Coordinates of C-alpha atoms and ligand atoms in Angstrom, one line a residue:
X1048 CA 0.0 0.0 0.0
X1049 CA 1.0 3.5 -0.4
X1050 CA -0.4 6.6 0.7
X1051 CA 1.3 10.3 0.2
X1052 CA 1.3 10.8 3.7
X1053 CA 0.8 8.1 6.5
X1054 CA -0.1 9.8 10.0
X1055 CA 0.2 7.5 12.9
X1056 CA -3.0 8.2 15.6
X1057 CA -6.0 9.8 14.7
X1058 CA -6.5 12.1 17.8
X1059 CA -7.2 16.4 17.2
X1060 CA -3.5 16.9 15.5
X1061 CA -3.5 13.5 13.0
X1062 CA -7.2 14.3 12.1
X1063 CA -6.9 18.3 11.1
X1064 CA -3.9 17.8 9.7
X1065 CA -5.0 14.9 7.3
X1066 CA -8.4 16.9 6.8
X1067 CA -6.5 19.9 5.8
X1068 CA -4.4 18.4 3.5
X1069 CA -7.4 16.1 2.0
X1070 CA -8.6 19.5 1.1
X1071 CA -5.2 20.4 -0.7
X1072 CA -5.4 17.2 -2.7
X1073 CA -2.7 15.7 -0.6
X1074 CA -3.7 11.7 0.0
X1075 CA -3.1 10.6 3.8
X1076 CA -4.0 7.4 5.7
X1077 CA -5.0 7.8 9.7
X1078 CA -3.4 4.6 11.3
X1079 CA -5.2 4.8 14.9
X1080 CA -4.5 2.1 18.0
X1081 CA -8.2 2.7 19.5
X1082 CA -11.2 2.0 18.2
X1083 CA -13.2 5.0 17.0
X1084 CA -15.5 5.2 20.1
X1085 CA -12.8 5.0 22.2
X1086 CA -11.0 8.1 20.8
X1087 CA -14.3 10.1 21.3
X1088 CA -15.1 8.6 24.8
X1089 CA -12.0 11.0 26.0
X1090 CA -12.8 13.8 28.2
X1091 CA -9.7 16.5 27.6
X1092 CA -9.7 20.3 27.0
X1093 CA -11.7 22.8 26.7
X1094 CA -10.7 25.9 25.6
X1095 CA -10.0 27.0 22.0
X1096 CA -7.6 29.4 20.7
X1097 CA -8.7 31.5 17.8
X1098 CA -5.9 29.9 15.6
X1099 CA -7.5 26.5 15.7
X1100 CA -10.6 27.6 15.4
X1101 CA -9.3 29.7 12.3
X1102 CA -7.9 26.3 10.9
X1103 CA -10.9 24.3 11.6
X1104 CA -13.0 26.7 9.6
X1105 CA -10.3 26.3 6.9
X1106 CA -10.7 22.6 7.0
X1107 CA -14.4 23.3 6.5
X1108 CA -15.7 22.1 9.8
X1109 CA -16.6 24.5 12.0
X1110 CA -20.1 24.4 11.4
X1111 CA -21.0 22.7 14.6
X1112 CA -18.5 25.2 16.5
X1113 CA -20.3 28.1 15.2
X1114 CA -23.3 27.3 16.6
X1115 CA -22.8 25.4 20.0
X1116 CA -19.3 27.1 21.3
X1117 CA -19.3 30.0 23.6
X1118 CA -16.9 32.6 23.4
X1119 CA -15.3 33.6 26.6
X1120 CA -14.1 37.2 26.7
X1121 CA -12.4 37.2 30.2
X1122 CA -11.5 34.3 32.8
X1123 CA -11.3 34.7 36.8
X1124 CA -8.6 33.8 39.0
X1125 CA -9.6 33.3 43.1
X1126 CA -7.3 34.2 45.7
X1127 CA -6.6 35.5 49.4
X1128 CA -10.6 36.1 49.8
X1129 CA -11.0 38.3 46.3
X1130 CA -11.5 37.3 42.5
X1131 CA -9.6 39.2 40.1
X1132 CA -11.0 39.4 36.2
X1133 CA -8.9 39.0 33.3
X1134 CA -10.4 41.0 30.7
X1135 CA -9.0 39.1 27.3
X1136 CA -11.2 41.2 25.1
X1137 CA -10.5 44.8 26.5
X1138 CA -6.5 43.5 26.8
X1139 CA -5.7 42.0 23.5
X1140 CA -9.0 41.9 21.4
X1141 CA -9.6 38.6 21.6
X1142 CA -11.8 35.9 23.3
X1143 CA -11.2 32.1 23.6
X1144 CA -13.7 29.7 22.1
X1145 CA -15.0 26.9 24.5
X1146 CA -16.0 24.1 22.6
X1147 CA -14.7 20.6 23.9
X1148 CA -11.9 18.3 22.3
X1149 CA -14.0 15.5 22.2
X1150 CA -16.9 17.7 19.8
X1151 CA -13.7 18.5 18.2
X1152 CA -12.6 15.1 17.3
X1153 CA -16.0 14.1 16.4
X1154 CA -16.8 16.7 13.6
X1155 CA -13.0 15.8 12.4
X1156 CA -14.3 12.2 11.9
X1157 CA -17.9 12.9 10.8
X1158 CA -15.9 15.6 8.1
X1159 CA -13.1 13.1 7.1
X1160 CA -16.1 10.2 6.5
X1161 CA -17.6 13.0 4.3
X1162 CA -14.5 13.4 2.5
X1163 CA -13.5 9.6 1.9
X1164 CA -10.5 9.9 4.0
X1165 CA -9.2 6.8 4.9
X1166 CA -8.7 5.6 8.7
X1167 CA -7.3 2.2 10.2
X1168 CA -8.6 1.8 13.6
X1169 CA -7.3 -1.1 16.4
X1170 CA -3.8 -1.0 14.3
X1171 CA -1.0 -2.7 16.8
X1172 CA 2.5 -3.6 16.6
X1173 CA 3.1 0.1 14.6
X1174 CA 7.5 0.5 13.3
X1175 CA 8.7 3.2 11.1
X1176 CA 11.3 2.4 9.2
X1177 CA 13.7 4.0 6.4
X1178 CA 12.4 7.8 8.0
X1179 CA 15.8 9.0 7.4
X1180 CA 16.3 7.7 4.3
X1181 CA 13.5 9.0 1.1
X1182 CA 12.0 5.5 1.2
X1183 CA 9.8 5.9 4.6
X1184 CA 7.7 2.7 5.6
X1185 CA 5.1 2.0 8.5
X1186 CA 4.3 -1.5 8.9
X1187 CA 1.5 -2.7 11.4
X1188 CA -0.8 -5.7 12.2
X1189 CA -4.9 -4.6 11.4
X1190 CA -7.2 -7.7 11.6
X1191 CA -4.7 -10.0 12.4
X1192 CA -2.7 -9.5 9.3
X1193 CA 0.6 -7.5 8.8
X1194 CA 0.5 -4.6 6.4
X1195 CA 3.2 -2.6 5.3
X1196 CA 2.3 1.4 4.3
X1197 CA 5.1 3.1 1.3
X1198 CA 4.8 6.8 2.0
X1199 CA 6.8 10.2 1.3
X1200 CA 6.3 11.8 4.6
X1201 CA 5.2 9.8 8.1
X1202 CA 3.1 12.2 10.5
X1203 CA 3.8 11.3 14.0
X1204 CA 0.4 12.1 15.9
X1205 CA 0.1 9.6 18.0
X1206 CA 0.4 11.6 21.7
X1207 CA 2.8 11.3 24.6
X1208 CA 3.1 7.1 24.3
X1209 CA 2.8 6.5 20.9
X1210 CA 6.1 5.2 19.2
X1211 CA 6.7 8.0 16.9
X1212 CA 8.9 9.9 19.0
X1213 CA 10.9 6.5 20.6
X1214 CA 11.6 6.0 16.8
X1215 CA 14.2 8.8 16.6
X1216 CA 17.5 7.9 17.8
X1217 CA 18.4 8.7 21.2
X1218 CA 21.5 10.1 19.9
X1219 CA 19.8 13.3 18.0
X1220 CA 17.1 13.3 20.3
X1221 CA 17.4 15.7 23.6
X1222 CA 13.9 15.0 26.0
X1223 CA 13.5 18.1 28.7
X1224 CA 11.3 17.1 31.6
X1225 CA 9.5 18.3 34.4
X1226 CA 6.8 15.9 36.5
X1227 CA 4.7 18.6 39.4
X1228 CA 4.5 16.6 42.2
X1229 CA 0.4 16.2 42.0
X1230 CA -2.3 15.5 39.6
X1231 CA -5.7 16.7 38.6
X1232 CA -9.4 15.0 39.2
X1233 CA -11.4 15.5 36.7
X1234 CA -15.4 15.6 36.9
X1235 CA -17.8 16.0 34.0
X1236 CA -21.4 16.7 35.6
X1237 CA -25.0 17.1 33.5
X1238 CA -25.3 20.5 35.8
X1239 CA -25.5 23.9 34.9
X1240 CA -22.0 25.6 35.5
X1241 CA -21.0 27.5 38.5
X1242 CA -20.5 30.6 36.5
X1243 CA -20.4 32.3 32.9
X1244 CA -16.7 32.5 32.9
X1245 CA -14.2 30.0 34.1
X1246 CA -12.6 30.4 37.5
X1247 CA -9.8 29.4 38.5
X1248 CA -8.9 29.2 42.1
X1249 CA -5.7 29.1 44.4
X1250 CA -6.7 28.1 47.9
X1251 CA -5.0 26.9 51.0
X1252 CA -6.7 23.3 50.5
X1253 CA -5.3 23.7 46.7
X1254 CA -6.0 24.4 42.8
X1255 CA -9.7 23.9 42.1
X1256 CA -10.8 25.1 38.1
X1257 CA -14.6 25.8 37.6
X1258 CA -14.9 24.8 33.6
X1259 CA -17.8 23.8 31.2
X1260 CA -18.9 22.7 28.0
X1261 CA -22.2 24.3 27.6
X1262 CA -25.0 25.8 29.9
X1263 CA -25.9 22.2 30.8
X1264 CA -22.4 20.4 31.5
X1265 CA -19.9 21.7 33.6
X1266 CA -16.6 20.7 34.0
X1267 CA -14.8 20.6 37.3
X1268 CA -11.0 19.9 38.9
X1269 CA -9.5 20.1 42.1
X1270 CA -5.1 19.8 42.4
X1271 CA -5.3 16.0 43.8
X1272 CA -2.1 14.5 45.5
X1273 CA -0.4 12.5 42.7
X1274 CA -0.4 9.0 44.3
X1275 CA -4.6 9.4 44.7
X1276 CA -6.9 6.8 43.0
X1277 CA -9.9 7.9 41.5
X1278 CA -12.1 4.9 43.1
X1279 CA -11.2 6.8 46.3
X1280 CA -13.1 10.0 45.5
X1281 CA -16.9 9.6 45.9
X1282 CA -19.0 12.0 44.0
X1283 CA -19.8 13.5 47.5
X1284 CA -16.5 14.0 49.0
X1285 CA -15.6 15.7 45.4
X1286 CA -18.3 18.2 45.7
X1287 CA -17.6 19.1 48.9
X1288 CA -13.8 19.2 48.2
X1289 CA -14.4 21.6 45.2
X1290 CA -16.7 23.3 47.5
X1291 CA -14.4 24.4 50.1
X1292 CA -11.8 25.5 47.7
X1293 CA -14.1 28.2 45.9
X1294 CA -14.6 31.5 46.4
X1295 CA -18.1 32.1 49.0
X1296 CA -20.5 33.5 46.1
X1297 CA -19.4 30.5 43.9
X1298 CA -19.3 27.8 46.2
X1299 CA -22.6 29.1 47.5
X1300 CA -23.9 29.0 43.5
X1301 CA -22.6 26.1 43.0
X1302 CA -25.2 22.9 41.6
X1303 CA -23.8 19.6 42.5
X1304 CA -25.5 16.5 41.1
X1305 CA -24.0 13.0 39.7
X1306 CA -20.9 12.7 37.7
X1307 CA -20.8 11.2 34.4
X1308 CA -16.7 11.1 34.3
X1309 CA -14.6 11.5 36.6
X1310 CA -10.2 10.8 35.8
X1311 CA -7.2 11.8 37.3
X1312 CA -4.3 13.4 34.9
X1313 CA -0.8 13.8 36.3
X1314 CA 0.9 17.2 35.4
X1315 CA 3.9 17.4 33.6
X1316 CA 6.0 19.8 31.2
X1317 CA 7.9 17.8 28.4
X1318 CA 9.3 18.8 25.2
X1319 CA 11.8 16.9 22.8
X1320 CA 13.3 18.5 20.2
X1321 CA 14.1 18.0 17.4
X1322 CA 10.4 17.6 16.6
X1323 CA 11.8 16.5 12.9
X1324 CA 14.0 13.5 11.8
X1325 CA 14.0 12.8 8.3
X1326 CA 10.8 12.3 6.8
X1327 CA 9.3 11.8 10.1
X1328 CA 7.6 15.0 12.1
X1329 CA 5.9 14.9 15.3
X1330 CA 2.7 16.8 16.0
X1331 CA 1.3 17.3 19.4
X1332 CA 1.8 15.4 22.9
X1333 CA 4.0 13.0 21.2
X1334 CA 6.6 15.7 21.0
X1335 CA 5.0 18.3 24.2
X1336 CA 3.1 18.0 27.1
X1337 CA 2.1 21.3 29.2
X1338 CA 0.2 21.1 32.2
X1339 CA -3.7 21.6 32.2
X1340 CA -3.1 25.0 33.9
X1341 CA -2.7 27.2 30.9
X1342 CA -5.1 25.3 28.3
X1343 CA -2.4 24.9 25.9
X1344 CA -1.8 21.4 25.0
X1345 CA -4.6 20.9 22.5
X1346 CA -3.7 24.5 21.2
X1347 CA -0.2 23.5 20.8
X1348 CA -1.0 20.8 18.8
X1349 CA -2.9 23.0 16.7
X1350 CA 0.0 25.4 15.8
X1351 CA 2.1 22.6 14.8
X1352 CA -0.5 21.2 12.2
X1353 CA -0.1 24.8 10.8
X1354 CA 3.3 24.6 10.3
X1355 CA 3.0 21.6 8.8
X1356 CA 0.1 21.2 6.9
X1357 CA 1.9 24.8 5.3
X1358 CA 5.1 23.1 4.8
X1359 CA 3.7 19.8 3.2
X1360 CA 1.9 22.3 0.8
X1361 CA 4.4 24.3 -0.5
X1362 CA 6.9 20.8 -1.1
X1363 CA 3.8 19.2 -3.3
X1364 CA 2.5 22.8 -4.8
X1365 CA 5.7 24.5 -4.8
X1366 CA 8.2 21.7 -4.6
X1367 CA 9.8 23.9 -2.2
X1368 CA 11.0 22.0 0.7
X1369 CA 11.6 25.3 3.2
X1370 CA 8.5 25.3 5.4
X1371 CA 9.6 21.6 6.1
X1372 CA 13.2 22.0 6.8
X1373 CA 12.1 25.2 8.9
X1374 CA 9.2 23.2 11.0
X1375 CA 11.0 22.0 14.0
X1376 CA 12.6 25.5 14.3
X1377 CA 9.4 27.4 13.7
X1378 CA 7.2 25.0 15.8
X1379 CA 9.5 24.8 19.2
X1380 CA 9.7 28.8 19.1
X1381 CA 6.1 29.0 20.0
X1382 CA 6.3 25.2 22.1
X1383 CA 8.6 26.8 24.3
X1384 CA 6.6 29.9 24.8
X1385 CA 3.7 28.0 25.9
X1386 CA 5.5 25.8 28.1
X1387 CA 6.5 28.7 30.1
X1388 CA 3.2 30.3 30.1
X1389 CA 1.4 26.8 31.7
X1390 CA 4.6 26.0 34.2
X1391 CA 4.5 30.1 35.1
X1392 CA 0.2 29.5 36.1
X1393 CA 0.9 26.4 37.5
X1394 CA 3.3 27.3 40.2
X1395 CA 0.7 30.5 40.5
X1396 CA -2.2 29.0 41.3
X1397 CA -1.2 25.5 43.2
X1398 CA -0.3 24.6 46.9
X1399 CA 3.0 22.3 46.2
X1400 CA 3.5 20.3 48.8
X1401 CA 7.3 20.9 49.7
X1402 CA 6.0 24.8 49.8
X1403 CA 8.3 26.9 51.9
X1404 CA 7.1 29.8 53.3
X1405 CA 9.4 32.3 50.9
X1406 CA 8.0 30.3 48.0
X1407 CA 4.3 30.6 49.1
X1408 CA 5.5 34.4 49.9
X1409 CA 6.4 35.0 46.0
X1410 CA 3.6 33.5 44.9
X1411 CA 1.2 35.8 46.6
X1412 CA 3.5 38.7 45.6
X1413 CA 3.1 37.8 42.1
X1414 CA -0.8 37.2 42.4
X1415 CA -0.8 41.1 43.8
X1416 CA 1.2 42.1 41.0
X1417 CA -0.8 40.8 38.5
X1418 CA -4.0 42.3 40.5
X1419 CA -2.5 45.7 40.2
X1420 CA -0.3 45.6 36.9
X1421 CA -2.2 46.5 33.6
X1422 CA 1.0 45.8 31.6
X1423 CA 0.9 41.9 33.9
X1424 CA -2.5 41.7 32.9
X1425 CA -1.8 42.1 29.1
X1426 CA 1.0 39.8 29.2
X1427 CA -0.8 36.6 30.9
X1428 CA -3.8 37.4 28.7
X1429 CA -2.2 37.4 25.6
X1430 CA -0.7 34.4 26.4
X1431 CA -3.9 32.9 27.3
X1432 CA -5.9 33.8 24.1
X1433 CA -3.0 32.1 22.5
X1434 CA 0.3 33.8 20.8
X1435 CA 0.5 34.1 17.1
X1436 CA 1.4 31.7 14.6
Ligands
LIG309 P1 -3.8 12.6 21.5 O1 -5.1 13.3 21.8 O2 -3.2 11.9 22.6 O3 -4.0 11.6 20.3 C1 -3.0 10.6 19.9 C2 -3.7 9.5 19.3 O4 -2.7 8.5 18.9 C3 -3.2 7.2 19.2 N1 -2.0 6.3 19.3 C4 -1.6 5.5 18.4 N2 -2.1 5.2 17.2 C5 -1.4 4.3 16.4 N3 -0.3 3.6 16.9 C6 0.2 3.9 18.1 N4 1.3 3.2 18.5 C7 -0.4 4.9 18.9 N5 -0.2 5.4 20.1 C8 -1.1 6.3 20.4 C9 -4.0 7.4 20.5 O5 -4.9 6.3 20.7 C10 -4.7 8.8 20.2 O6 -5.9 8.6 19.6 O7 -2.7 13.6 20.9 P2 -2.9 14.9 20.0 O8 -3.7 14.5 18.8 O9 -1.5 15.4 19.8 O10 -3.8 15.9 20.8 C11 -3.3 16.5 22.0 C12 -4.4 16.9 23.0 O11 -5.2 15.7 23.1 C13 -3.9 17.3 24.3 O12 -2.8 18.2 24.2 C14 -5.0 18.1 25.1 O13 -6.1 17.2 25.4 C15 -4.5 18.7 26.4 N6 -5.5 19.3 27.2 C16 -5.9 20.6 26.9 N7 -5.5 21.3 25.8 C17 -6.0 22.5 25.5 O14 -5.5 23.1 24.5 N8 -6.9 23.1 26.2 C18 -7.5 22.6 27.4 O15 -8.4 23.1 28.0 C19 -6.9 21.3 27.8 N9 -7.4 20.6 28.8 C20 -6.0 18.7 28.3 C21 -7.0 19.3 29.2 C22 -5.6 17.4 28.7 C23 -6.1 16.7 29.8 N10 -5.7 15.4 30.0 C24 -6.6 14.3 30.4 C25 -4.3 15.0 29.7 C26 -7.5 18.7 30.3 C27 -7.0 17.4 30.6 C28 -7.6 16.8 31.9
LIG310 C1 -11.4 22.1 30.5 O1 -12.5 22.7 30.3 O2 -11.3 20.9 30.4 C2 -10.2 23.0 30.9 C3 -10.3 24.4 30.8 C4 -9.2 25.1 31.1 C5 -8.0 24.5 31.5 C6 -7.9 23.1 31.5 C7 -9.0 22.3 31.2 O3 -7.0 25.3 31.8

């Protein structure tokens, strides 16, 4: 078999980016572990720069988005007894668009069955070969048989424990790591949200972030310790957790009711660089992971299917091979950026446990600069609403 482009996983970054290119009249094949239901059974972000949602529209689905997201013009952060607003649209202009990943994911699918595009779901046993040489091959098992895919470019979208990015040598391969030494529960609830804007909170108990996905589904997490098992958090203690750790008028508005999901995510900041070797590129988690904190991971993954979708263009319209020799380069300038951004609100707004009182003395400095500095303002905003491509 042989496709122009084989992307391996068929999460947000392997399904734009083969949707965009569809549109180009580039030919791609989605080789996915999961099954389809699977992928869309995963409850993950949120919020929506306006970059994504500018390159969903490009790929022609962002119908669904257009009618059911909400754009957020401002977010709240709680601390020491007071809320401070971030105004997004007075600072910089621009709002964020909440719309969940997994609505996301499912108009990518519903668009890409539209189109004809071709995905391979339950695929195991996935090698690259030859990526560094102008023959690139994936082989892997689908149905019990062994397949072998010929291509001229191998996508690697297959998040932070896919085998994309183990396939680049260790020896051209430098990984930067940092693990926060707690995680985040997770809670999905069929209740009306706690209020119109998101909240994020910094209390003595810890993080907690009011979130939602419409006005009848609201999204909730509190900073959990990183060895805690989600069987040990009954919806009750949750609510009353979360509760405690909100502001009074929120926690007094708050509407508790059954969860339909509820997961633990640990927090990390990862990047590997080079996000290129060869004719292999890496798109997404498998080459970052930010913490939840700043809402940048799904956005990250979204500025790196720019750069490549645009490179991948101009070699097959322009056969001009400087967008992809300049990817890795162009792509890590704004990884980088964002990493800082989602490490910076993560040590702002959570209790760490080895917390010395100069550190938890800094952190409430910085909270009162940002509660009095315009300029501070600007700056976290504009990195919230998403930097530009
Ligand atoms: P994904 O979504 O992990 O998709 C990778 C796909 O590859 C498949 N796969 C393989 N397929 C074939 N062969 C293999 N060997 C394979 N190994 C893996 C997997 O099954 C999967 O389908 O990566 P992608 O596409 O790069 O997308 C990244 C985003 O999912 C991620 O960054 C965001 O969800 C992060 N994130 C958030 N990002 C935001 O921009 N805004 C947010 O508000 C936000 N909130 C969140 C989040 C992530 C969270 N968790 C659970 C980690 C909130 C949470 C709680
Ligand atoms: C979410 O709605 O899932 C969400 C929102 C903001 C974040 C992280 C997650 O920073």
């Amino acid at each position: 078999m042989r496709t122009q482009i084989c992307i391996i996983g068929g999460g947000p970054s392997g399904l734009l980016l083969s949707l965009l290119l569809h549109r180009r009249g580039i030919d791609t094949v989605v080789l996915e572990r999961q099954t389809r239901e699977h992928v869309l059974s995963r409850i993950r972000a949120g919020v929506l720069e306006q970059g994504l949602v500018a390159l969903l529209k490009e790929a022609g689905v962002a119908g669904r988005l257009n009618r059911e997201g909400f754009e957020h013009d401002g977010t709240r952060l709680a601390f020491g007894g007071e809320t401070l607003h971030i105004d997004f649209r007075r600072l910089t202009g621009t709002p964020v668009t909440v719309y969940g990943q997994t609505e996301v994911t499912h108009d990518l699918y519903q668009a890409r069955d539209e189109a004809g595009c071709k995905t391979v779901f339950t695929v195991s046993d996935v090698s690259l070969s030859g990526a560094d040489t102008d023959h690139p091959r994936v082989s892997y098992t689908a149905d019990g048989t062994r397949h072998t895919m010929d291509c001229d470019f191998i996508a690697g979208c297959d998040g932070f424990h896919g085998v994309s990015r183990p396939s680049i040598p260790q020896a051209v391969r430098s990984d930067y790591e940092k693990v926060y030494p707690f995680g985040w529960l997770g809670v999905l609830s069929e209740t009306p949200p706690v209020d119109d804007e998101l909240i994020y909170a910094n209390s003595p108990r810890g993080f907690a972030l009011c979130s939602m996905r419409n006005r009848h589904l609201a999204r909730y997490y509190i900073q959990c310790s990183a060895e805690d098992r989600v069987e040990s958090w009954s919806d009750g203690n949750f609510w009353e957790e979360l509760k405690r750790r909100l502001p009074e008028q929120a926690a007094a508005n708050l509407v508790t009711g059954p969860t339909i999901e509820k997961s633990i995510a640990p927090l990390r900041s990862f990047v590997t660089e080079p996000m290129r070797w060869g004719r292999l590129f890496l798109c997404g988690d498998a080459a970052h992971i930010v913490p939840p904190t700043g809402a940048k991971g799904l956005n990250l993954a979204a500025s790196d299917v720019h750069y490549l979708y645009h490179g991948l263009c101009q070699y097959y319209e322009d056969k001009d091979t400087v967008g992809l020799d300049a990817y890795s380069a162009r792509a890590l300038a704004r990884v980088w950026k964002a990493e800082r951004f989602s490490w910076w609100l993560t040590n702002l707004m959570h209790r760490f446990p080895d917390q010395s009182p100069f550190d938890r003395k800094m952190q409430i400095a910085e909270l009162e600069f940002l509660r009095e500095n315009e300029a501070a303002q600007k700056a976290m905003a504009e990195n919230y609403v998403g930097l530009p491509y």
